[in-house]
Coordinates of C-alpha atoms and ligand atoms in Angstrom, one line a residue:
M1 CA -3.1 -24.2 -13.2
S2 CA -1.0 -22.4 -15.6
R3 CA -0.6 -19.4 -13.6
T4 CA -0.6 -18.3 -9.8
V5 CA -1.9 -14.8 -8.8
V6 CA -1.6 -13.3 -5.4
V7 CA -4.1 -10.7 -4.3
T8 CA -3.2 -8.9 -1.1
G9 CA -6.4 -7.5 0.7
G10 CA -8.5 -10.2 -1.0
A11 CA -11.0 -10.3 1.8
G12 CA -11.6 -6.6 1.4
H13 CA -14.2 -4.6 -0.5
V14 CA -12.4 -4.2 -3.8
G15 CA -10.1 -7.2 -3.3
S16 CA -12.9 -9.5 -3.1
H17 CA -14.2 -8.4 -6.6
V18 CA -10.6 -8.8 -7.8
V19 CA -10.5 -12.3 -6.5
E20 CA -14.1 -13.1 -7.8
Q21 CA -13.1 -12.0 -11.4
L22 CA -9.8 -13.9 -11.3
V23 CA -11.3 -17.2 -10.2
A24 CA -13.6 -17.0 -13.0
T25 CA -10.5 -16.7 -15.4
P26 CA -9.4 -20.2 -16.8
D27 CA -6.3 -21.7 -15.4
T28 CA -5.7 -19.2 -12.7
R29 CA -4.8 -20.3 -9.1
V30 CA -5.8 -17.3 -6.8
I31 CA -4.2 -16.7 -3.4
S32 CA -5.3 -13.9 -1.0
L33 CA -3.3 -12.6 1.7
D34 CA -5.2 -10.6 4.2
N35 CA -5.0 -9.5 7.9
Y36 CA -8.6 -9.2 8.4
F37 CA -8.3 -5.7 9.8
T38 CA -11.3 -4.6 7.6
G39 CA -11.5 -7.8 5.5
R40 CA -14.2 -10.2 6.2
R41 CA -14.7 -13.9 5.8
E42 CA -18.0 -13.3 4.5
N43 CA -16.3 -11.8 1.4
H44 CA -14.6 -15.1 0.6
I45 CA -15.0 -16.3 -2.8
S46 CA -15.2 -20.0 -3.6
G47 CA -12.3 -21.3 -5.4
A48 CA -9.7 -18.9 -4.0
E49 CA -7.2 -19.8 -1.2
Y50 CA -7.0 -17.6 1.7
R51 CA -4.0 -16.9 3.9
V52 CA -4.2 -14.9 7.1
G53 CA -1.5 -12.3 7.9
H54 CA 0.4 -9.1 7.5
T55 CA 1.9 -8.2 4.2
K56 CA 5.1 -7.6 6.0
D57 CA 5.4 -11.4 6.5
I58 CA 4.3 -12.1 2.7
D59 CA 7.8 -13.9 2.2
E60 CA 6.9 -16.7 4.8
L61 CA 3.1 -16.7 4.3
V62 CA 3.4 -17.0 0.4
P63 CA 6.2 -19.6 -0.4
E64 CA 4.7 -19.7 -4.0
T65 CA 6.2 -17.4 -6.5
P66 CA 3.2 -15.9 -8.2
D67 CA 3.2 -14.7 -11.8
L68 CA 1.2 -11.6 -11.0
L69 CA 0.6 -9.7 -7.6
F70 CA -2.3 -7.4 -7.0
H71 CA -1.4 -5.2 -4.0
L72 CA -4.7 -4.0 -2.5
G73 CA -3.9 -5.1 1.4
E74 CA -3.4 -1.7 3.1
Y75 CA -5.1 0.5 5.7
A76 CA -7.8 2.2 3.5
R77 CA -9.6 4.9 5.4
I78 CA -9.0 8.6 5.5
A79 CA -11.0 10.1 8.4
T80 CA -9.8 7.6 10.8
S81 CA -6.1 7.6 9.7
F82 CA -5.1 10.5 12.0
D83 CA -6.1 8.4 15.2
D84 CA -4.6 5.2 13.5
V85 CA -1.4 6.6 12.4
A86 CA 0.9 4.1 13.9
I87 CA -1.3 1.2 12.2
V88 CA -1.3 3.1 8.9
H89 CA 2.5 3.2 8.9
D90 CA 2.8 -0.4 10.0
F91 CA 0.3 -1.7 7.2
N92 CA 1.2 0.6 4.4
V93 CA 4.7 1.5 4.8
T94 CA 6.2 -1.6 6.4
G95 CA 3.9 -3.9 4.7
T96 CA 4.3 -2.4 1.1
F97 CA 8.0 -2.4 1.4
A98 CA 7.8 -6.0 2.1
V99 CA 5.5 -6.6 -0.9
A100 CA 7.9 -4.6 -3.2
E101 CA 10.8 -6.8 -2.0
F102 CA 8.9 -9.8 -2.3
C103 CA 8.3 -9.0 -6.0
R104 CA 11.8 -7.9 -6.7
R105 CA 13.5 -11.1 -5.1
R106 CA 11.1 -13.5 -6.7
A107 CA 11.1 -11.8 -9.9
V108 CA 7.3 -11.5 -9.9
K109 CA 6.2 -10.6 -13.6
K110 CA 4.1 -7.6 -12.5
L111 CA 3.3 -5.9 -9.3
V112 CA -0.1 -4.1 -9.7
Y113 CA -0.8 -1.4 -7.2
S114 CA -4.1 0.2 -6.0
A115 CA -3.2 3.9 -5.6
S116 CA -5.4 6.5 -4.4
S117 CA -6.8 9.6 -6.1
T118 CA -6.5 11.3 -2.8
K119 CA -2.9 12.3 -4.1
F120 CA -4.9 14.6 -6.5
A121 CA -6.7 16.7 -4.1
I122 CA -7.6 20.2 -5.4
E123 CA -6.9 22.4 -2.2
G124 CA -3.3 22.1 -1.2
D125 CA -1.0 19.2 -1.7
G126 CA -3.3 16.1 -1.6
R127 CA -0.6 13.7 -0.5
H128 CA -0.1 15.6 2.7
Q129 CA -3.7 16.2 3.8
N130 CA -4.0 13.0 6.1
P131 CA -1.8 10.0 7.1
Y132 CA -3.6 7.7 4.7
A133 CA -3.0 9.8 1.5
F134 CA 0.6 10.4 2.8
T135 CA 1.4 6.5 2.6
K136 CA -0.3 6.0 -0.6
A137 CA 1.4 8.5 -2.5
A138 CA 4.7 7.4 -0.8
N139 CA 4.1 4.0 -2.0
V140 CA 3.5 5.3 -5.5
D141 CA 6.9 6.8 -5.4
L142 CA 8.5 3.5 -3.9
I143 CA 6.9 1.3 -6.7
N144 CA 8.0 3.7 -9.4
D145 CA 11.4 3.8 -8.0
Y146 CA 11.5 -0.1 -7.8
G147 CA 10.9 0.2 -11.6
R148 CA 13.7 2.5 -12.1
W149 CA 16.2 0.8 -9.7
Y150 CA 15.6 -2.8 -10.4
D151 CA 13.5 -2.8 -13.6
L152 CA 10.6 -4.3 -11.5
P153 CA 7.7 -4.7 -13.9
Y154 CA 4.7 -2.6 -12.5
A155 CA 1.4 -1.0 -13.2
I156 CA -0.2 1.7 -10.9
C157 CA -4.0 2.3 -10.9
Y158 CA -5.7 5.1 -9.1
F159 CA -9.0 4.2 -7.7
Y160 CA -11.7 6.7 -7.0
N161 CA -14.4 6.0 -4.3
G162 CA -15.4 2.5 -4.6
F163 CA -19.0 1.5 -4.0
G164 CA -21.2 -1.7 -4.5
P165 CA -21.7 -5.2 -3.3
R166 CA -19.7 -6.2 -0.1
E167 CA -19.1 -2.6 1.0
M168 CA -18.9 -2.2 4.9
G169 CA -21.8 -0.3 6.2
T170 CA -21.4 -0.5 10.0
G171 CA -18.7 0.3 12.6
K172 CA -15.7 2.8 12.7
Y173 CA -14.6 1.7 9.3
A174 CA -17.9 1.9 7.4
T175 CA -17.8 3.6 4.1
L176 CA -20.4 6.1 2.7
I177 CA -22.7 4.4 0.4
A178 CA -23.1 1.2 2.3
R179 CA -23.7 3.5 5.5
F180 CA -26.3 5.5 3.7
E181 CA -27.9 2.3 2.4
L182 CA -28.3 1.0 5.9
Q183 CA -29.6 4.3 7.2
Y184 CA -32.0 4.4 4.5
K185 CA -33.3 0.8 5.2
S186 CA -33.5 1.5 9.1
G187 CA -35.3 4.7 8.4
V188 CA -33.0 6.9 10.3
P189 CA -31.6 10.2 9.1
L190 CA -28.7 10.0 6.6
T191 CA -25.6 11.4 8.3
V192 CA -23.5 13.8 6.2
T193 CA -20.2 15.2 7.2
A194 CA -20.1 18.9 7.0
P195 CA -19.9 20.8 4.7
G196 CA -21.6 18.4 2.3
T197 CA -20.4 20.1 -0.6
Q198 CA -17.2 17.9 -0.8
R199 CA -17.2 16.1 -4.2
R200 CA -16.5 12.4 -4.8
T201 CA -16.3 10.3 -8.0
F202 CA -18.0 7.2 -6.9
T203 CA -16.9 4.3 -9.1
Y204 CA -18.6 0.8 -9.2
V205 CA -16.4 -1.7 -7.4
A206 CA -16.7 -4.4 -10.2
D207 CA -15.3 -1.6 -12.6
L208 CA -12.4 -0.9 -10.4
A209 CA -11.5 -4.7 -10.1
R210 CA -11.8 -5.2 -13.9
G211 CA -9.5 -2.1 -14.5
I212 CA -7.0 -3.4 -12.1
I213 CA -7.0 -6.8 -13.7
A214 CA -6.7 -5.4 -17.0
A215 CA -3.6 -3.4 -15.8
G216 CA -2.1 -6.7 -14.7
E217 CA -2.6 -8.1 -18.2
K218 CA -1.6 -5.0 -20.4
G219 CA -0.5 -2.3 -18.0
H220 CA 2.9 -0.8 -17.8
G221 CA 3.9 2.1 -15.4
D222 CA 2.0 4.8 -13.6
D223 CA -1.1 6.7 -14.3
Y224 CA -4.2 4.4 -14.8
S225 CA -7.0 6.5 -13.4
L226 CA -10.0 4.3 -12.9
R227 CA -13.1 6.6 -12.2
A228 CA -16.6 7.1 -13.2
A229 CA -17.5 9.8 -15.6
K230 CA -19.3 12.1 -13.1
S231 CA -18.6 13.4 -9.7
Y232 CA -21.3 14.3 -7.1
S233 CA -21.2 16.2 -3.8
V234 CA -21.9 14.0 -0.8
M235 CA -25.1 16.1 -0.2
Q236 CA -26.3 15.2 -3.5
I237 CA -25.9 11.6 -3.0
A238 CA -27.7 11.8 0.4
E239 CA -30.6 13.7 -1.3
A240 CA -30.8 11.0 -4.1
F241 CA -31.5 8.4 -1.3
G242 CA -34.1 10.9 0.1
G243 CA -35.5 11.3 3.6
D244 CA -34.1 13.3 6.6
I245 CA -30.4 14.2 6.5
V246 CA -28.4 15.4 9.4
V247 CA -25.2 17.3 9.0
E248 CA -22.5 16.5 11.4
E249 CA -19.1 18.1 12.1
G250 CA -16.3 15.9 11.4
Y251 CA -13.1 15.4 9.0
P252 CA -14.7 15.5 5.6
G253 CA -12.1 13.3 4.3
R254 CA -9.9 14.7 1.4
R255 CA -10.8 17.9 -0.3
D256 CA -12.4 17.7 -3.8
V257 CA -10.2 15.7 -6.1
V258 CA -9.0 16.4 -9.6
M259 CA -10.7 14.1 -11.9
V260 CA -7.5 12.9 -13.6
S261 CA -8.0 11.7 -17.3
T262 CA -8.7 8.2 -17.7
S263 CA -7.2 8.2 -21.2
K264 CA -4.3 5.9 -20.4
A265 CA -6.8 3.2 -19.0
T266 CA -9.2 3.8 -21.8
N267 CA -6.4 3.7 -24.7
E268 CA -4.2 1.0 -23.2
L269 CA -6.7 -1.2 -21.2
N270 CA -9.9 -0.6 -23.2
W271 CA -11.4 0.3 -19.7
H272 CA -14.7 2.1 -19.3
P273 CA -16.8 2.6 -16.3
T274 CA -20.3 1.0 -16.6
V275 CA -22.3 2.2 -13.5
D276 CA -23.2 5.8 -12.5
I277 CA -23.9 6.1 -8.7
M278 CA -27.3 7.8 -9.3
D279 CA -28.6 4.9 -11.4
Y280 CA -27.3 2.4 -8.7
I281 CA -29.1 4.5 -5.9
A282 CA -32.3 4.6 -8.1
Q283 CA -32.1 0.8 -8.5
F284 CA -31.5 0.4 -4.7
K285 CA -34.7 2.4 -4.0
R286 CA -36.7 0.3 -6.3
E287 CA -35.5 -2.8 -4.7
H288 CA -36.3 -1.2 -1.1
P289 CA -39.4 0.8 -1.5
R290 CA -40.4 2.8 1.5
Ligands
NAD301 N1 -12.3 1.9 -2.3 C1 -11.7 3.0 -2.6 O1 -12.4 4.0 -2.9 C2 -10.3 3.2 -2.8 C3 -9.7 4.4 -3.4 C4 -8.5 4.5 -3.5 C5 -7.5 3.5 -3.3 N2 -8.2 2.4 -2.7 C6 -7.2 1.3 -2.3 O2 -7.7 0.0 -2.8 C7 -7.4 -1.0 -1.8 C8 -8.5 -1.7 -1.3 O3 -9.4 -0.9 -0.6 P1 -10.8 -1.2 -0.2 O4 -11.8 -0.1 -0.3 O5 -11.3 -2.6 -0.7 O6 -10.6 -1.3 1.3 P2 -10.8 -2.5 2.4 O7 -10.5 -1.9 3.7 O8 -12.2 -3.2 2.2 O9 -9.6 -3.5 1.9 C9 -8.4 -3.5 2.3 C10 -8.1 -5.0 2.8 O10 -6.7 -5.0 3.1 C11 -6.5 -5.9 4.4 N3 -5.3 -5.2 4.9 C12 -5.0 -4.1 5.4 N4 -3.8 -3.9 5.6 C13 -3.2 -5.2 5.3 C14 -1.9 -5.7 5.7 N5 -0.9 -4.9 6.2 N6 -1.7 -7.0 5.3 C15 -2.8 -7.8 4.9 N7 -3.9 -7.3 4.7 C16 -4.1 -6.0 4.9 C17 -7.8 -5.5 5.1 O11 -8.1 -6.4 6.1 C18 -8.8 -5.4 4.0 O12 -9.3 -6.6 3.7 C19 -6.5 -0.2 -0.7 O13 -5.2 -0.4 -0.7 C20 -6.9 1.1 -0.8 O14 -6.0 2.1 -0.3 C21 -9.5 2.2 -2.4

């Protein structure tokens, strides 16, 4: 193997696609480090090596010095982050500091970070709307500053809502599209958090993975926005599935998000989204006729 790549969070939704695409790349040894908080063994990809543990222990758990590190292994939910604030801090602040230090001390050739578009919420200051967004924005600052202070090579990608294969549809940490799919298949009403007008830019998970890998190859610095071309309200998405819809009270996640230009990703990485969520839902319904 001519290069070694570490993917934190490699057993998670986006991370498993990053691992899958990297394993298919010639001469690449892929090591995942995941604590299985939301990661799942069923997401494992043949050909990758899986280490179990917290990113704060990365120095011991990964004795190899990788060429590249893709950092996706963080607490990654908005609504539950209020109740889980101590976990969020531990995973995202303590863990990511250890990852940045690992990259600095080992002189990793590039740290590639999966930042969150929650930073760009329209109403108010996005980074302060919930504990999750706070830590993700703080980590963008940290990684930018490691670039300034230590010349650490890095690239920062902003993901918009990922959807697609291996998304988690059940339990406390289920995410929207997979939950709608399961509700649709079970014939129960789709549950929409009020008001339902909140808009999201659902982006195909394999596109996100392709983008962050391209940032690992060719990216430098901040501002690689990876998102689909169109946004939809959560109610529009539910209506596209069809059937009964129940509106429930709850934290609707972040506010609407500014669709930051993807021009840096387009121009420097030649990255383009390939799947619109409405086409994906239409295909899903063809495969699961009522
Ligand atoms: N999917 C999205 O819409 C989206 C949007 C913006 C940013 N992101 C970021 O992308 C990354 C991946 O998100 P995802 O949607 O695949 O979520 P996910 O929950 O499926 O993946 C996160 C993975 O990281 C692992 N993990 C969490 N904390 C860890 C720690 N301290 N040490 C080791 N492993 C840890 C989890 O077990 C899980 O496997 C996250 O950093 C998330 O904040 C995702």
